[in-house]
Tab-separated table of C-alpha atoms in Angstrom:
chain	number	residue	atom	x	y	z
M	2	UNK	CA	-110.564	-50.087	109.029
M	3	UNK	CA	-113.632	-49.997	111.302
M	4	UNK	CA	-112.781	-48.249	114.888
M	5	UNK	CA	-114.575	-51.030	116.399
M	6	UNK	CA	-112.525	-53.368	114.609
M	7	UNK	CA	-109.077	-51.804	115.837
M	8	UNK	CA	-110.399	-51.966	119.222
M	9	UNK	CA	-111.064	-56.215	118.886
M	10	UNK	CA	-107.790	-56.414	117.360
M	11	UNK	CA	-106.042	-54.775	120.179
M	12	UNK	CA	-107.673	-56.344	122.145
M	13	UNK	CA	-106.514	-59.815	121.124
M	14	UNK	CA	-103.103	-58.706	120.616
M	15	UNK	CA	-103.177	-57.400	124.172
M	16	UNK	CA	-104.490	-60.319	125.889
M	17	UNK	CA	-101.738	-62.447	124.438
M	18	UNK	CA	-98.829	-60.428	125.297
M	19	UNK	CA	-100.122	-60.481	129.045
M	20	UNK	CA	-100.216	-64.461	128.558
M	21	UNK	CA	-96.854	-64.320	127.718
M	22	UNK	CA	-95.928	-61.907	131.176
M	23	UNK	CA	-97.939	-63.860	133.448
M	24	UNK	CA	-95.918	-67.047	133.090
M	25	UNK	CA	-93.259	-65.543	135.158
M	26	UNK	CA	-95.394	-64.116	137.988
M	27	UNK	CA	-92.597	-62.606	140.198
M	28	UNK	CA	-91.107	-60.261	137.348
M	29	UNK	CA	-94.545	-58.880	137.430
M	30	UNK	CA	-94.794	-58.444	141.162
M	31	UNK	CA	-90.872	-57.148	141.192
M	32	UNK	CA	-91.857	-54.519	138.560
M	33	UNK	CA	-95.470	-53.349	140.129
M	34	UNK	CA	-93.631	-52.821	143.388
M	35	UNK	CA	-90.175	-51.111	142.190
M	36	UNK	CA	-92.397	-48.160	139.866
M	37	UNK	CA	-94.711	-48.115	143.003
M	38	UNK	CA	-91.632	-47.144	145.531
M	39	UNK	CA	-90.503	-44.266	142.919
M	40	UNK	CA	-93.126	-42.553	142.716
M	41	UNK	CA	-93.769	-42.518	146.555
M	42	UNK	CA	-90.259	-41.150	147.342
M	43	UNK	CA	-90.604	-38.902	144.917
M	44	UNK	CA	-93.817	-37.914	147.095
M	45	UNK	CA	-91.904	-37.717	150.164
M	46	UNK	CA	-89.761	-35.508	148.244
M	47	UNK	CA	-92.045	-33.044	147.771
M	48	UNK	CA	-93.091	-33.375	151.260
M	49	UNK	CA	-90.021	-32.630	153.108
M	50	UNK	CA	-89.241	-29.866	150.757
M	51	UNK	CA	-93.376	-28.256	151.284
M	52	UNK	CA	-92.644	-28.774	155.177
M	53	UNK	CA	-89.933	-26.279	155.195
M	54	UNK	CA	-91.527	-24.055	152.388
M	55	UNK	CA	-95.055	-24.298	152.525
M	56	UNK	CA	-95.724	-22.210	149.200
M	57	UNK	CA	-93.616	-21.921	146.028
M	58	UNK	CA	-94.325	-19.131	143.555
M	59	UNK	CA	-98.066	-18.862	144.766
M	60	UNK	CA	-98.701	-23.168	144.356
M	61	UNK	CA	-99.691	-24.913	147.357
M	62	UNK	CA	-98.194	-28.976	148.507
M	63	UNK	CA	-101.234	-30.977	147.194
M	64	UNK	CA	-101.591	-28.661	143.954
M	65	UNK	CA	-97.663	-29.735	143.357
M	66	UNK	CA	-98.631	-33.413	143.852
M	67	UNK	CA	-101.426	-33.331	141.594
M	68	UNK	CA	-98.772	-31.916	138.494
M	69	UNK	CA	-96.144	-35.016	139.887
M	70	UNK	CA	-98.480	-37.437	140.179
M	71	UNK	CA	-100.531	-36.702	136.599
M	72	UNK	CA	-96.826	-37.338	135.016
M	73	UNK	CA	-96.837	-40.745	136.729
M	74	UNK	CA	-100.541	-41.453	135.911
M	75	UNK	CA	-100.248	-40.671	132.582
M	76	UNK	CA	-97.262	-42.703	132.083
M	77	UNK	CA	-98.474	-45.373	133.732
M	78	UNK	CA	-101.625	-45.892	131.506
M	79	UNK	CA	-98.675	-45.210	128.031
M	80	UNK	CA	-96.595	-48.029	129.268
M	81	UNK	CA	-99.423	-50.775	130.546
M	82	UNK	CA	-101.343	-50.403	127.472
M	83	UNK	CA	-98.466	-48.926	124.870
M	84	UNK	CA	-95.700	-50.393	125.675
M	85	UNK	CA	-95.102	-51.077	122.466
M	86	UNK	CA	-93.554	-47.835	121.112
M	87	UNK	CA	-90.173	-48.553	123.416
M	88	UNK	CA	-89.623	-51.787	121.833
M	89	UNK	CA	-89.406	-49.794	118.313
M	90	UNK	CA	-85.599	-49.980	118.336
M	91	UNK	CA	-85.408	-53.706	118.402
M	92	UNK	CA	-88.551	-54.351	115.384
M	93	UNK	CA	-85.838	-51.999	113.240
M	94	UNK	CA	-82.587	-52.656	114.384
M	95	UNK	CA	-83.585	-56.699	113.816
M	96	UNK	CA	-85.805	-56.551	111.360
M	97	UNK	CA	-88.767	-57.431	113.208
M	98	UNK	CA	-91.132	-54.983	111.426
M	99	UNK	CA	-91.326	-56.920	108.421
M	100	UNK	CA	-93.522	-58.835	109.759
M	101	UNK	CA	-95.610	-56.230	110.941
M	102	UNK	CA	-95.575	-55.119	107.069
M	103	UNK	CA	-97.196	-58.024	105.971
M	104	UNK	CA	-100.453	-58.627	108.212
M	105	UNK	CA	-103.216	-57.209	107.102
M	106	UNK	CA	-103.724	-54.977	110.392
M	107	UNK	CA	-102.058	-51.555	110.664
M	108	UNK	CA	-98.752	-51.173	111.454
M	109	UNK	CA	-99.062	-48.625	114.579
M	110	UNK	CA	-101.601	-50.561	116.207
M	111	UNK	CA	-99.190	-53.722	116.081
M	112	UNK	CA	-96.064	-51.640	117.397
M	113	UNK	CA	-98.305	-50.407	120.311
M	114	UNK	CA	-99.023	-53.695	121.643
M	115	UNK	CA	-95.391	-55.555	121.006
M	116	UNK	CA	-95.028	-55.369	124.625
M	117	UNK	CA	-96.515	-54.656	128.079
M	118	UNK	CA	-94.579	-52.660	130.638
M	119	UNK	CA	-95.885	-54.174	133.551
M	120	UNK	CA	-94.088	-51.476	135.863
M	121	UNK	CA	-96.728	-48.685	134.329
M	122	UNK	CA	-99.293	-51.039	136.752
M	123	UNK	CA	-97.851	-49.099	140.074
M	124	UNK	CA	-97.389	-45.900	138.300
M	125	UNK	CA	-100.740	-46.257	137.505
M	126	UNK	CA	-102.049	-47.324	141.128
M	127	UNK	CA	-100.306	-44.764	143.278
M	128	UNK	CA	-100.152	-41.919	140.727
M	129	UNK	CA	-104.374	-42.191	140.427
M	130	UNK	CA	-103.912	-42.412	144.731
M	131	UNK	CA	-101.589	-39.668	144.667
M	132	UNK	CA	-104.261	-37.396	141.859
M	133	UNK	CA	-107.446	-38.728	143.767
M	134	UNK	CA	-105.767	-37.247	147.205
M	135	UNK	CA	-104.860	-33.989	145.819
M	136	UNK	CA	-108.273	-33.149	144.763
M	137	UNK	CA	-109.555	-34.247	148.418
M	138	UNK	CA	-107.648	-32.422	150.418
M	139	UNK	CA	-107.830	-28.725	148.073
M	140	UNK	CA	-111.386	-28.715	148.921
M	141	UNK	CA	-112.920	-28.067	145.530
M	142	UNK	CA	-116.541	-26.974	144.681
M	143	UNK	CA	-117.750	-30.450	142.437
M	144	UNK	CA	-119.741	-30.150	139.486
M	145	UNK	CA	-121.296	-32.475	137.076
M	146	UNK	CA	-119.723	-29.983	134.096
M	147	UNK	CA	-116.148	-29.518	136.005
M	148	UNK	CA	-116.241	-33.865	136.210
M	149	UNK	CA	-116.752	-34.076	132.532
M	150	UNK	CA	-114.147	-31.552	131.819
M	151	UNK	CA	-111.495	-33.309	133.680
M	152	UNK	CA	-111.797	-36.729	132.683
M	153	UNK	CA	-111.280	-35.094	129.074
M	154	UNK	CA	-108.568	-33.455	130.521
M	155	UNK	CA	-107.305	-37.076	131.503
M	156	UNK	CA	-107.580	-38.654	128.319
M	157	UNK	CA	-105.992	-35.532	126.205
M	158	UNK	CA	-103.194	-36.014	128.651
M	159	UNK	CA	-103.290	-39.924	127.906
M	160	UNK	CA	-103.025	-39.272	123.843
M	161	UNK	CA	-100.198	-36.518	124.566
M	162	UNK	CA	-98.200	-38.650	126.262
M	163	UNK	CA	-98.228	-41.725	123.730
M	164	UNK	CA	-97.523	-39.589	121.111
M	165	UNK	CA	-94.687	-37.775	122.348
M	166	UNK	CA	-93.539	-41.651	123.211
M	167	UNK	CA	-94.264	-42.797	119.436
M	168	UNK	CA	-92.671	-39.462	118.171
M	169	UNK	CA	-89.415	-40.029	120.131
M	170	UNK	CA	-89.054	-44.132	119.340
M	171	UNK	CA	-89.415	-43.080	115.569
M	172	UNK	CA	-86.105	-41.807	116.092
M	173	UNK	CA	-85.007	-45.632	115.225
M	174	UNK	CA	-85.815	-45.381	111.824
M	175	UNK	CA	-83.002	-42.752	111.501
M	176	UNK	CA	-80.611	-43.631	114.706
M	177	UNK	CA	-79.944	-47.051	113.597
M	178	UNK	CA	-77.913	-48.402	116.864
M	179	UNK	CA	-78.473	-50.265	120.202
M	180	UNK	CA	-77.577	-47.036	122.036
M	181	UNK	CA	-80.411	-44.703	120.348
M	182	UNK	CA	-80.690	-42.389	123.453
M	183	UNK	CA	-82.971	-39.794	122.249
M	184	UNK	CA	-86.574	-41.664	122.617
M	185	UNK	CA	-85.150	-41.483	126.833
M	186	UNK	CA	-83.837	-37.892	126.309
M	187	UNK	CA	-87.644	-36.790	125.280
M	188	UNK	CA	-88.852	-39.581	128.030
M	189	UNK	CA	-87.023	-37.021	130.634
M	190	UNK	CA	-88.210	-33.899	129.661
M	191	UNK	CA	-91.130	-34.854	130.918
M	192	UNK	CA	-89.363	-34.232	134.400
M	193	UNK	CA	-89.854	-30.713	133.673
M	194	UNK	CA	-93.685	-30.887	133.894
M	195	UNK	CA	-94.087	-32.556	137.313
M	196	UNK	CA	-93.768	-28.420	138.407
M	197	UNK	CA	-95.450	-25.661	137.493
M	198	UNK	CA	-93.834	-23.999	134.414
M	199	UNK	CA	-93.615	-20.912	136.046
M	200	UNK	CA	-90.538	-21.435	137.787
M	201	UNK	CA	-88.974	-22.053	134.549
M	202	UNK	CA	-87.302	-19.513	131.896
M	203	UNK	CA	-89.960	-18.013	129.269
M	204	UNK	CA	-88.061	-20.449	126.274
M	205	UNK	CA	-88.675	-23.597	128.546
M	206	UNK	CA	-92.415	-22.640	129.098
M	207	UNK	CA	-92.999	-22.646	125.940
M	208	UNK	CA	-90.545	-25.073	124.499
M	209	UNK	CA	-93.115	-27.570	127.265
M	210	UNK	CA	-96.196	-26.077	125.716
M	211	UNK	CA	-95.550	-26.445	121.849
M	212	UNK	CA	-92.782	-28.995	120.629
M	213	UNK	CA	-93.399	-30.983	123.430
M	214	UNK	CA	-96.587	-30.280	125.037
M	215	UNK	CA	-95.965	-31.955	128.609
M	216	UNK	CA	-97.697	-28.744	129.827
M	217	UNK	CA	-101.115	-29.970	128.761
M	218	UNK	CA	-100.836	-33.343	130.519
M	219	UNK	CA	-100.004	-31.635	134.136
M	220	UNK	CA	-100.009	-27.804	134.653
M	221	UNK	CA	-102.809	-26.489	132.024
M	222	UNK	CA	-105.090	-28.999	133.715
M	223	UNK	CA	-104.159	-28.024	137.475
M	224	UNK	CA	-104.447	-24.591	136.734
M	225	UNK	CA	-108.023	-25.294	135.470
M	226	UNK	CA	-108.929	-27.756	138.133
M	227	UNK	CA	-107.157	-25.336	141.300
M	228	UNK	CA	-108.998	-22.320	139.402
M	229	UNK	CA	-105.563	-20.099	138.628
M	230	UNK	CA	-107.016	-17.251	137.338
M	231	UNK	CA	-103.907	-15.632	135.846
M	232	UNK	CA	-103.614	-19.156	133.221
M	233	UNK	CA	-107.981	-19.182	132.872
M	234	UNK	CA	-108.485	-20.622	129.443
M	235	UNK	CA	-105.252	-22.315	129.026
M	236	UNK	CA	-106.535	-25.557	129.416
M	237	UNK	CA	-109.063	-25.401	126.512
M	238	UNK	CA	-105.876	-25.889	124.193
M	239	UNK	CA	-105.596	-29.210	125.595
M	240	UNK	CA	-108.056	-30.967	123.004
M	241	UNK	CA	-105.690	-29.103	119.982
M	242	UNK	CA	-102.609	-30.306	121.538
M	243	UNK	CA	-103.850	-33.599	122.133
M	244	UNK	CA	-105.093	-33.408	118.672
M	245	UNK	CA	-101.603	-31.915	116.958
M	246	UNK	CA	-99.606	-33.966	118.777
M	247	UNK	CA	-101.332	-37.724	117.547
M	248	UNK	CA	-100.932	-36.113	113.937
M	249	UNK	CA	-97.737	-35.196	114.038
M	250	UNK	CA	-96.373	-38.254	115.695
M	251	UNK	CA	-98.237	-40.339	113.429
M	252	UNK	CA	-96.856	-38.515	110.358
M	253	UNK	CA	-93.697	-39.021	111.838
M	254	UNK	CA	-94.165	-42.247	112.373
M	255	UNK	CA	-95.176	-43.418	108.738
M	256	UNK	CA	-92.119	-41.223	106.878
M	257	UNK	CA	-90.199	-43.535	109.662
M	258	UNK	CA	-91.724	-46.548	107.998
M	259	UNK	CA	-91.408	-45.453	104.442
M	260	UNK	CA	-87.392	-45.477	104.906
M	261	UNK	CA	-87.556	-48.493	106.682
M	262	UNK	CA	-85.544	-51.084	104.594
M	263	UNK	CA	-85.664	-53.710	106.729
M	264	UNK	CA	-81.883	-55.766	107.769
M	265	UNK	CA	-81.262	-57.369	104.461
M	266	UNK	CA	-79.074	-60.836	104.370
């Protein structure tokens, strides 16, 4: 199927799942506003504990911020627009993929818009506040090439993030139950990116760079961006991470499906 084609199709799919969320207005509103107040405490967080110690293993507040907020942003954009890839519990556990099975539009693209988490709206907003304010106040020297490099950063980070999401909601296909925890056990890892690696053990760093490359979606891009030296050329990896991590949550995903065997009578 034509790329351009996947995009209209999306794009339908999408606009009628908001149709369906914008009937009841203040579930929106109630969901915008209760991701929004998260992710500021968490800021204030960060703030109180930067007040008292002003640098932590050589990273300053606002370089900090950027890591927390990127985890926000990033998840923000996964559940507005991919929603979809939580809700893969339910199409298995009550056979609501077999529908899925018989449209003539692939199967992935389907699960990804299922639903619209209207909460990743004010992760979005204040995480991209939160980003747009740590690059303002670290004073950095602008360049046409160093604008081009991070919005690629961004969207690498974007494609990591939904993977890692379809990856750990493929689970279904194998954990068969209402109470599949492990898609929110790899959701929480995540948790371990919002600061830089290097406070962690040598196994974590690593375990946050390969299996599940969180690293690439915060701290290989601030150490890029904040100009690190020690970590220079890290963040060139991100494109190959971004890369390995659709195919391998893809491949995942489709030897999900192949087992899938629907709920029978």
């Amino acid at each position: 199927m034509k790329l351009s084609r996947m995009f209209y199709l999306y794009k339908r799919l999408y606009i009628q799942q908001l149709k369906a969320i914008m009937e009841y207005n203040k579930d929106f509103y109630i969901l915008m506003c209760s991701a929004a107040l998260t992710q500021v405490l968490g800021f204030v967080f960060l703030w109180v504990i930067y007040d008292r110690i002003p640098d932590i293993n050589g990273w300053q507040f606002w370089e900090v911020t950027f890591m927390y907020a990127m985890i926000f942003l990033t998840e923000g954009i996964a559940s507005l627009f991919f929603e979809g890839t939580w809700r893969m519990g339910r199409l298995v556990n009550m056979g609501e993929m077999d529908r899925y099975l018989l449209r003539p539009v692939p199967v992935v693209l389907q699960v990804f818009c299922t639903g619209i988490g209207i909460n990743g709206l004010g992760n979005l907003l204040i995480g991209g506040v939160i980003v747009w304010q740590s690059l303002v106040h670290t004073h950095l020297h602008w360049t046409f090439g160093k604008i081009i490099i991070i919005a690629l950063l961004l969207v690498t980070a974007v494609v990591i993030r939904v993977s890692i999401n379809l990856a750990g909601n493929s689970a279904a296909f194998w954990i068969r139950n209402a109470g599949n925890a492990f898609p929110l056990m790899v959701h929480n890892l995540s948790d371990l990116a919002k600061y830089p690696i290097t406070l962690f053990p040598q196994a974590v760093r690593v375990f946050i760079s390969t299996v599940l490359p969180y690293a690439f979606i915060s701290f290989y891009p601030a150490t890029y961006i904040f100009g690190k030296s020690e970590w220079s050329g890290w963040w060139m990896l991100a494109p190959v991470a971004a890369i390995g991590s659709a195919a391998a949550a893809y491949g995942i995903f489709r030897f999900g499906l192949s087992r899938y065997e629907s709920t029978g009578n």
